Tab-separated table of C-alpha atoms in Angstrom:
chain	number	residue	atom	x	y	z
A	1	UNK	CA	-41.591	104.035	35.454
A	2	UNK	CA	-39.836	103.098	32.326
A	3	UNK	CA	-36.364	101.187	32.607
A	4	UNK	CA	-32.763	103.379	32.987
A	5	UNK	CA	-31.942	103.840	29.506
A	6	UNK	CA	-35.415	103.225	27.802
A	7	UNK	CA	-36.834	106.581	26.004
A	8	UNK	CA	-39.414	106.435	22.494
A	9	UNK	CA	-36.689	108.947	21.489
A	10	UNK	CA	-33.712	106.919	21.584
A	11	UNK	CA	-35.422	104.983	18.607
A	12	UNK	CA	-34.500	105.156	14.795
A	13	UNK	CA	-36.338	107.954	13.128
A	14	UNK	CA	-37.337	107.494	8.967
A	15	UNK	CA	-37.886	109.832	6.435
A	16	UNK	CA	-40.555	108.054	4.644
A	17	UNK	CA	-39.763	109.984	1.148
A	18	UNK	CA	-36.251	108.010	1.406
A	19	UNK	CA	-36.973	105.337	3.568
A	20	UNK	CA	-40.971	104.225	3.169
A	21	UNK	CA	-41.919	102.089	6.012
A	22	UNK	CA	-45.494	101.047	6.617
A	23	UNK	CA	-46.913	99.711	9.726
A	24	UNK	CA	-50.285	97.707	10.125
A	25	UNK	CA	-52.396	98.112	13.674
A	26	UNK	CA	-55.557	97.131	15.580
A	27	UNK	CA	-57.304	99.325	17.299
A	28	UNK	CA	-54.910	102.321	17.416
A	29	UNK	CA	-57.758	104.644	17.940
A	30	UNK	CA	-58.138	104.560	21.350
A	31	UNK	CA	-55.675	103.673	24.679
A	32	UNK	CA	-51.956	101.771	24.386
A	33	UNK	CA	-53.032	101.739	20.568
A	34	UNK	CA	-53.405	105.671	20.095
A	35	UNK	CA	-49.888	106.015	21.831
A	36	UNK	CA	-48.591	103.197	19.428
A	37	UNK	CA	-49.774	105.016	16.386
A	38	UNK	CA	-48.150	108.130	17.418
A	39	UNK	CA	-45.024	106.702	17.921
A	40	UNK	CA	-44.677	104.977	14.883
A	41	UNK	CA	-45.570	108.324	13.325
A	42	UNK	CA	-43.461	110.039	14.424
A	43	UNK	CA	-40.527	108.323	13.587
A	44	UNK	CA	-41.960	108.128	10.189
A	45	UNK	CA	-43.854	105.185	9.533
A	46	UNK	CA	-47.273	105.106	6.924
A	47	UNK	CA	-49.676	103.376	9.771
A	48	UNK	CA	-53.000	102.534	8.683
A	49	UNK	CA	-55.493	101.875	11.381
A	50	UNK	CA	-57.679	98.882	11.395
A	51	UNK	CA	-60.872	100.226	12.985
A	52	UNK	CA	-65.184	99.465	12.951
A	53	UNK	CA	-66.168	103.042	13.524
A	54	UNK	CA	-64.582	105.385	10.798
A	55	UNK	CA	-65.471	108.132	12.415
A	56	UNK	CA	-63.764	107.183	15.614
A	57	UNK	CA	-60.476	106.616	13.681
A	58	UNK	CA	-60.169	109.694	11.844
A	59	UNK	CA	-61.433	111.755	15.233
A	60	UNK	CA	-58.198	109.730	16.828
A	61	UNK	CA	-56.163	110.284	13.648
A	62	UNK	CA	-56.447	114.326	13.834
A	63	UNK	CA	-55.644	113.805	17.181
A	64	UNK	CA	-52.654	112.336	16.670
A	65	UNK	CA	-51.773	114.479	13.901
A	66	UNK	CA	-52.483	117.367	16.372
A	67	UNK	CA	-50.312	115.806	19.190
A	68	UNK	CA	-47.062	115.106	17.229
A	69	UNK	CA	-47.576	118.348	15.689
A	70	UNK	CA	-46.785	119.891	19.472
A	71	UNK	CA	-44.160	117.352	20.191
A	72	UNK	CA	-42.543	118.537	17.026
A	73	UNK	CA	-42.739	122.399	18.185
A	74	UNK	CA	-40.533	120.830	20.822
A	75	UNK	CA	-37.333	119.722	19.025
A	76	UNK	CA	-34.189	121.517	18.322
A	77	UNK	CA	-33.243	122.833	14.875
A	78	UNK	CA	-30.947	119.593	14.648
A	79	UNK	CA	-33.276	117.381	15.291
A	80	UNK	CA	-36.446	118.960	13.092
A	81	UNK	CA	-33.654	118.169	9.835
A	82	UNK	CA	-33.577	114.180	11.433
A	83	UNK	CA	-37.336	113.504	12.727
A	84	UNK	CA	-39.956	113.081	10.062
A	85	UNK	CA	-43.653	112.860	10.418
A	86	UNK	CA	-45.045	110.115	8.602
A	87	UNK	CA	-48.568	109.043	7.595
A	88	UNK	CA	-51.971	108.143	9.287
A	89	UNK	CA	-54.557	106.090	7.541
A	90	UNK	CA	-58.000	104.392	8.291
A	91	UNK	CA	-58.331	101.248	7.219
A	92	UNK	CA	-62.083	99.803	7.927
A	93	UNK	CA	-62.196	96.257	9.885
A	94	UNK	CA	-64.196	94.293	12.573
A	95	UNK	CA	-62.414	91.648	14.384
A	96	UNK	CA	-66.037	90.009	14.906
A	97	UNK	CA	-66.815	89.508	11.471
A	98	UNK	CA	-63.815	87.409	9.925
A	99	UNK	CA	-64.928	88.768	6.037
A	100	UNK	CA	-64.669	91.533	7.217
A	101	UNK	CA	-60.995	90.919	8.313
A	102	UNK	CA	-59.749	89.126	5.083
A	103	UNK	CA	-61.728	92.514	3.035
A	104	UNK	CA	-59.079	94.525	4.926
A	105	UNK	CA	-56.079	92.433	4.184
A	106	UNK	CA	-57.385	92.875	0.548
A	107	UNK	CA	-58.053	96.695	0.651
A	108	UNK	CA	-54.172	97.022	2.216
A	109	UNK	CA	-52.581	94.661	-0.468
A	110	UNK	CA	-54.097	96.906	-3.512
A	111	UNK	CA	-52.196	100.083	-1.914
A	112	UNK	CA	-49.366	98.529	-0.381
A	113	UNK	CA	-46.546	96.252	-1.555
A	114	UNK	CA	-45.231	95.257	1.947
A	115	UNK	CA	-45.408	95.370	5.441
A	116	UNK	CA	-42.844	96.269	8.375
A	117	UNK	CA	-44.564	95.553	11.547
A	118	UNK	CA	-48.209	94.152	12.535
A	119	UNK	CA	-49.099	95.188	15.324
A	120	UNK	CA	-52.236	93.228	16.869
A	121	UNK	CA	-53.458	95.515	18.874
A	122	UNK	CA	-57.181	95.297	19.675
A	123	UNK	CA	-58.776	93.401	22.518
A	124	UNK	CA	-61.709	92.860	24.645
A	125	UNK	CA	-61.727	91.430	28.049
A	126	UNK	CA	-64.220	89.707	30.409
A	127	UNK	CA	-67.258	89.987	28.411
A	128	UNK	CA	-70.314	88.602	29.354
A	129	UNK	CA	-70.703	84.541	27.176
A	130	UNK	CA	-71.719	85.181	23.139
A	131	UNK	CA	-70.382	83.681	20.014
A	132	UNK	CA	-70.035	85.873	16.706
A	133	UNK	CA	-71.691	84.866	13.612
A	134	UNK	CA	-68.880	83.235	12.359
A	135	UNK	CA	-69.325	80.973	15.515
A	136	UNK	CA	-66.764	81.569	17.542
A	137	UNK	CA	-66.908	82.661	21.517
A	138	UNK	CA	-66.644	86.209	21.269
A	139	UNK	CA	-63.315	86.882	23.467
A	140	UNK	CA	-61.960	84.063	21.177
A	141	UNK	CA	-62.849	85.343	18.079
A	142	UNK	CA	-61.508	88.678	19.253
A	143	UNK	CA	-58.851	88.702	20.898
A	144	UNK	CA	-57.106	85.418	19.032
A	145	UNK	CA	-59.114	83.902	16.007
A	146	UNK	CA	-59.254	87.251	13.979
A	147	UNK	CA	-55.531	88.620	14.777
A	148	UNK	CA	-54.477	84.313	13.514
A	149	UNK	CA	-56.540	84.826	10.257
A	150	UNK	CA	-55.102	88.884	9.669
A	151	UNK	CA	-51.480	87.730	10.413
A	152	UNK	CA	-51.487	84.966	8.338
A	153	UNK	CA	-53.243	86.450	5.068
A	154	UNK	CA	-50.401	89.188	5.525
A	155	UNK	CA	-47.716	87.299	5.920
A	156	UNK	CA	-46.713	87.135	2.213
A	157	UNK	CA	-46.293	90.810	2.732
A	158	UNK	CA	-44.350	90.731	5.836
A	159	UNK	CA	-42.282	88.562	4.261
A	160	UNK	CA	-41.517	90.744	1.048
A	161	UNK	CA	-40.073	92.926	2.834
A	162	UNK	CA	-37.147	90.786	3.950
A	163	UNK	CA	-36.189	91.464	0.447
A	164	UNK	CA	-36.192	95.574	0.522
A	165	UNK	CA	-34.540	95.856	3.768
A	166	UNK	CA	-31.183	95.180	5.596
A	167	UNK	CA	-31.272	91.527	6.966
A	168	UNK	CA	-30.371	93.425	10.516
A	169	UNK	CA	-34.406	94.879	9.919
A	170	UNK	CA	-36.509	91.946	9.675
A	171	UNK	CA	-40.276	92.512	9.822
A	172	UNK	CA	-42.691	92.262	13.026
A	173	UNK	CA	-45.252	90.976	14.681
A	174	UNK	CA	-46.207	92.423	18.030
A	175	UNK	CA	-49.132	90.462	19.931
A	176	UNK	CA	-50.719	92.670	22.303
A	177	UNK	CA	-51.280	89.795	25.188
A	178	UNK	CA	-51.912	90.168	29.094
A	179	UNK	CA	-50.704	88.463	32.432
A	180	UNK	CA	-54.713	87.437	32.158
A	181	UNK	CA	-52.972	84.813	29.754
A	182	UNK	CA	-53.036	83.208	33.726
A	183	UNK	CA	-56.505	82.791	33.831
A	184	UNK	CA	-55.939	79.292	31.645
A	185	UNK	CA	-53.420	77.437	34.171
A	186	UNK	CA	-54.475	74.439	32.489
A	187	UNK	CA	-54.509	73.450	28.845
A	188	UNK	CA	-58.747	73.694	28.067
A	189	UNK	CA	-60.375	72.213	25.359
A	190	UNK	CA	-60.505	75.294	22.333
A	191	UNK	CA	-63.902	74.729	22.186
A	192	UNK	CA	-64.148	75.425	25.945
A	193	UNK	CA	-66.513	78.846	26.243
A	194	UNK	CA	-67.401	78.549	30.191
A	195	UNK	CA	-70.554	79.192	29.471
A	196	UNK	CA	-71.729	78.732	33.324
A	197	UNK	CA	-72.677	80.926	36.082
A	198	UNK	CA	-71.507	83.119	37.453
A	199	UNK	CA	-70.076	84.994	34.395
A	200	UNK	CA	-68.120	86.750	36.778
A	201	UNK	CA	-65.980	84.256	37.442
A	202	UNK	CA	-66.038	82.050	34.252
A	203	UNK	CA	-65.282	85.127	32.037
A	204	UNK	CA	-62.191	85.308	33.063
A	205	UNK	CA	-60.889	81.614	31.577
A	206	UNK	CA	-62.538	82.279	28.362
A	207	UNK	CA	-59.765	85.437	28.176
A	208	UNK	CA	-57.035	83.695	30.034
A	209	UNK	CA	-57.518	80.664	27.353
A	210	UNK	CA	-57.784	83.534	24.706
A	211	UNK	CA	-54.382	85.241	25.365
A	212	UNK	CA	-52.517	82.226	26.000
A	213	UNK	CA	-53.317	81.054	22.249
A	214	UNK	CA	-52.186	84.340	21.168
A	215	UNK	CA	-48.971	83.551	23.011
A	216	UNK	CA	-48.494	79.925	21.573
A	217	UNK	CA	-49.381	81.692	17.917
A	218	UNK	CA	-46.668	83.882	17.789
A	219	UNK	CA	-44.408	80.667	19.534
A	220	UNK	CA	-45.528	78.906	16.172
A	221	UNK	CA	-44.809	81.485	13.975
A	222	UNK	CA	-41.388	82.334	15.020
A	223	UNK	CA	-40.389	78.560	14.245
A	224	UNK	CA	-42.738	78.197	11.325
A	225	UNK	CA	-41.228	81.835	9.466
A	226	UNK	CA	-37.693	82.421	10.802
A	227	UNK	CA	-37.369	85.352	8.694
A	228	UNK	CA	-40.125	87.251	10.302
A	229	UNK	CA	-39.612	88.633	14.193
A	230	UNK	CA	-42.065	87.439	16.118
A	231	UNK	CA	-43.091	88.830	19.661
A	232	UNK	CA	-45.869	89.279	22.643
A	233	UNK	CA	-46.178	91.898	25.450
A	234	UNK	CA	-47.919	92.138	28.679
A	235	UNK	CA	-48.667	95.457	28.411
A	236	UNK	CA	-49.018	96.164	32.438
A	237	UNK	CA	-51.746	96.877	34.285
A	238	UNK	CA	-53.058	99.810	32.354
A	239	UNK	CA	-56.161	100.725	34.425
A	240	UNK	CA	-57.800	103.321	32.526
A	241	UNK	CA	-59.143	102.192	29.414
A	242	UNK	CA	-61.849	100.790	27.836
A	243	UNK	CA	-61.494	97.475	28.295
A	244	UNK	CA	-62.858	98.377	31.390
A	245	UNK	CA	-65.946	99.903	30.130
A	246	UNK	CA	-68.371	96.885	30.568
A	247	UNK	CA	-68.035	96.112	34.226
A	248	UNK	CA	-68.169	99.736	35.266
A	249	UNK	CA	-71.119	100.402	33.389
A	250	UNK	CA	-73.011	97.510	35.647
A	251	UNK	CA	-76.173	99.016	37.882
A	252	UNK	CA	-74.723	98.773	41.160
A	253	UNK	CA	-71.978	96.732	40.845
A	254	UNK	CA	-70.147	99.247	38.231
A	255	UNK	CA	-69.316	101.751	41.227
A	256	UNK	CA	-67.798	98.549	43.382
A	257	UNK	CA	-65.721	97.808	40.113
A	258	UNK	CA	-65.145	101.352	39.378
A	259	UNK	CA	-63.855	101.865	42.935
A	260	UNK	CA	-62.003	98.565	42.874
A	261	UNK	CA	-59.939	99.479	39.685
A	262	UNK	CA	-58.834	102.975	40.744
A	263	UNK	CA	-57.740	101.811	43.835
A	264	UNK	CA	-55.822	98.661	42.339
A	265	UNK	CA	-54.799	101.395	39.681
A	266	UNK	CA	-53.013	103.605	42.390
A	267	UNK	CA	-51.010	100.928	43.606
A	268	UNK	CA	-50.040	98.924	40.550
A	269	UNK	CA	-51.411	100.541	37.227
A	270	UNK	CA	-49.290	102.092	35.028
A	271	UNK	CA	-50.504	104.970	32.633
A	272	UNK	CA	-51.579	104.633	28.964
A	273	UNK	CA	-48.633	105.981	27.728
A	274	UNK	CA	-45.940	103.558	29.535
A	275	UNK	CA	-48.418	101.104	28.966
A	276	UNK	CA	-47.358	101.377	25.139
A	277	UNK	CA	-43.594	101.352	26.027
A	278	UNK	CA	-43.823	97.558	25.492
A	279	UNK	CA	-45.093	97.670	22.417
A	280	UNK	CA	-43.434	100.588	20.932
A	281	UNK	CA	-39.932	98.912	21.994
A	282	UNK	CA	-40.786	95.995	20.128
A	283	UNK	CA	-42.023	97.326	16.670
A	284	UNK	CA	-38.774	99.761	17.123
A	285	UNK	CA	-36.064	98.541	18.956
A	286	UNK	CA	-32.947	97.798	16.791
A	287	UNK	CA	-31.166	95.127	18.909
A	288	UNK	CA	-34.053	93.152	18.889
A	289	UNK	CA	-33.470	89.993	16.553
A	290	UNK	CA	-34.592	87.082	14.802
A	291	UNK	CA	-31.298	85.059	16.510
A	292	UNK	CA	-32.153	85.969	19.948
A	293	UNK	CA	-35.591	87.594	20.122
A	294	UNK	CA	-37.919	85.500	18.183
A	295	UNK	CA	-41.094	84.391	19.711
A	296	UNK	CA	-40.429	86.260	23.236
A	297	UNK	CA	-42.459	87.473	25.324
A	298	UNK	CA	-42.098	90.957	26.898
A	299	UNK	CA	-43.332	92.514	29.703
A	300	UNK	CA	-44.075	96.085	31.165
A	301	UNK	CA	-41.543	99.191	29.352
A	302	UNK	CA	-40.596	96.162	26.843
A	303	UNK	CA	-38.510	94.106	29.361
A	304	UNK	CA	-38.005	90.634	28.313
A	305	UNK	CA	-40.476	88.123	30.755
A	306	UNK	CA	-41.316	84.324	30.606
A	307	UNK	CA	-45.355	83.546	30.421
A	308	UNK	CA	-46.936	80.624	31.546
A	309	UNK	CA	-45.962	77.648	31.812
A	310	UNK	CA	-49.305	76.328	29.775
A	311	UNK	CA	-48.418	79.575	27.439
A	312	UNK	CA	-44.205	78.514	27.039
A	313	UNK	CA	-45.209	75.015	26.168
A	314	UNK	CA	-44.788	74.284	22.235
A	315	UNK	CA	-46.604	71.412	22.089
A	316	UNK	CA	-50.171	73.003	23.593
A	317	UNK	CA	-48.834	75.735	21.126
A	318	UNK	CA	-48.851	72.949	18.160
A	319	UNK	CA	-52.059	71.653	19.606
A	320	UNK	CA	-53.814	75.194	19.418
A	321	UNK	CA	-52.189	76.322	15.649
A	322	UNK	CA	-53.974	72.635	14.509
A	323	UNK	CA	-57.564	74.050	15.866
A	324	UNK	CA	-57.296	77.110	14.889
A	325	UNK	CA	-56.290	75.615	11.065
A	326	UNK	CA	-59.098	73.153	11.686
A	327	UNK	CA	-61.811	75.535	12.802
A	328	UNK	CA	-61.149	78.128	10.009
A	329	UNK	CA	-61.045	75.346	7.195
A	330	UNK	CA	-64.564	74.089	8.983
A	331	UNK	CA	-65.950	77.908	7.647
A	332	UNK	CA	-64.686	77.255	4.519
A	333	UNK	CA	-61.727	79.871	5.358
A	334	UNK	CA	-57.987	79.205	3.814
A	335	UNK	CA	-55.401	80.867	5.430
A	336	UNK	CA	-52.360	80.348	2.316
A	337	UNK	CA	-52.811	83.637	0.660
């Protein structure tokens, strides 16, 4: 259930031919991301979706196109002359190859001037032990090396638009976390990858260490750019996407874990759509600000949560920034652009 008071709705709507804002997101072609996207549509935001599979994207993209057209056969005559549509675009990049990544960040800064909200979206989640060819575990690289490396080439962006817009409307960052950030109740090694047996078990610390340095990155950022706003979200348990999609597709033991998470699901899931309400209340919400907001973390429908105490502590946090500096330098990758 979303909180009293809290409806997509309620949020400021943009005519992007007066009012041009332009959103950046992971994975919006499929679960919490999709609904992201269409939010930020329509209330009238240019999104470009970061995406591997092009064809997946622009499937989800007339999708989306398709849904907010029905939502707008909805409104009122009053509120068709207030509510723009804005733009959907596909914007080719794979979190597990990090060229790939800084190509994007290229591609968007020869169409785009600036940037309104990042929303680091994409995730994977208790994958069986491999490192990427840029060398990095794979639910590292994924879920917290790649989104460091894309936030920080685009910061310059984020940044110019604290210029174009009221200093009430700073830019965003939303980290897409989870209460898996739990899995690391102790401050690992970065170069921990669990690599033991059973991956069952050990899996789960290589995400929970994962998360919780997406956590301490946006911790960093708030104090190291003020002028950006700076959050994460837990989005709840949303029990119906693909994250999902390894363990159920096990012989055997996919039907146990099927059966597990729509049972777990029933009681304390939420649905793909309120799943977004976290994230959609922080890339919109206007009383969110840099004096009082930056570097929260948010939990389920956008209400404001404390994470771990491993996660809350800026000194792990300054610890984590150094190796993640440190690692990318090692690969000969600079992250002042």
């Amino acid at each position: 259930m979303s909180p009293p008071g809290f409806d997509p709705s309620s949020l400021p709507y943009y005519d992007p031919e007066i009012d041009r804002r332009v959103a950046f997101i992971t994975g919006g072609n499929s679960g919490i991301g999709w609904y992201t996207v269409l939010e930020l549509f329509l209330h009238g935001y240019v999104v470009y979706i970061a995406g591997r599979s092009k064809n997946r994207v622009l499937k989800s993209i007339k999708e989306i196109r398709e849904r907010a057209a029905t939502i707008r056969e909805s409104y009122t005559d009053e509120e068709r002359e207030t509510r723009f549509l804005g733009e959907v675009f596909f914007l080719e990049a794979d979190l597990l190859n990090l060229k790939s990544v800084t190509a994007a960040v290229d591609t968007f800064k020869s169409v785009e001037n600036y940037l309104n909200i990042l929303v680091n979206n994409a995730g994977v989640m208790a994958l069986p032990y491999a490192m990427t060819e840029d060398g990095f575990e794979i639910q590292m690289q994924t879920n917290y090396v790649a989104p460091f490396l894309l936030t920080t080439r685009l910061l310059s962006h984020l940044e110019n638009t604290t210029h174009l817009f009221p200093p009430s409307d700073p830019p965003r960052i939303v980290y897409v976390s989870s209460i898996g950030h739990q899995f690391a109740f102790y401050y690992f090694n970065m170069n921990s990858t669990f690599n033991y047996f059973p991956n069952i078990i050990f899996t789960w610390f290589r995400y929970g260490l994962a998360k919780t340095a997406g956590i301490h990155f946006m911790k960093m950022l708030a104090l190291r750019n003020p002028s950006v706003l700076c959050m994460s979200v837990h989005p709840g348990f949303v029990m119906n996407t693909n994250l999902f999609s390894y363990w159920t597709r096990l012989p055997i033991i996919g039907i146990m874990f099927w059966c597990f998470f729509q049972v777990f699901g029933y009681f304390f899931g939420v649905s793909v759509p309120d799943g977004a309400n976290a994230t959609v209340k922080c890339c919109l919400d206007p009383n969110l600000s840099l004096e009082k907001d930056n570097g929260k973390y948010y939990a389920v429908d956008g209400v404001e949560s404390t994470p771990s105490k491993i996660a809350s502590n800026m000194d792990y946090a300054a610890r984590t920034w150094i190796w993640t500096v440190h690692s990318l330098s090692e690969r000969n990758i600079s992250i002042d652009c």
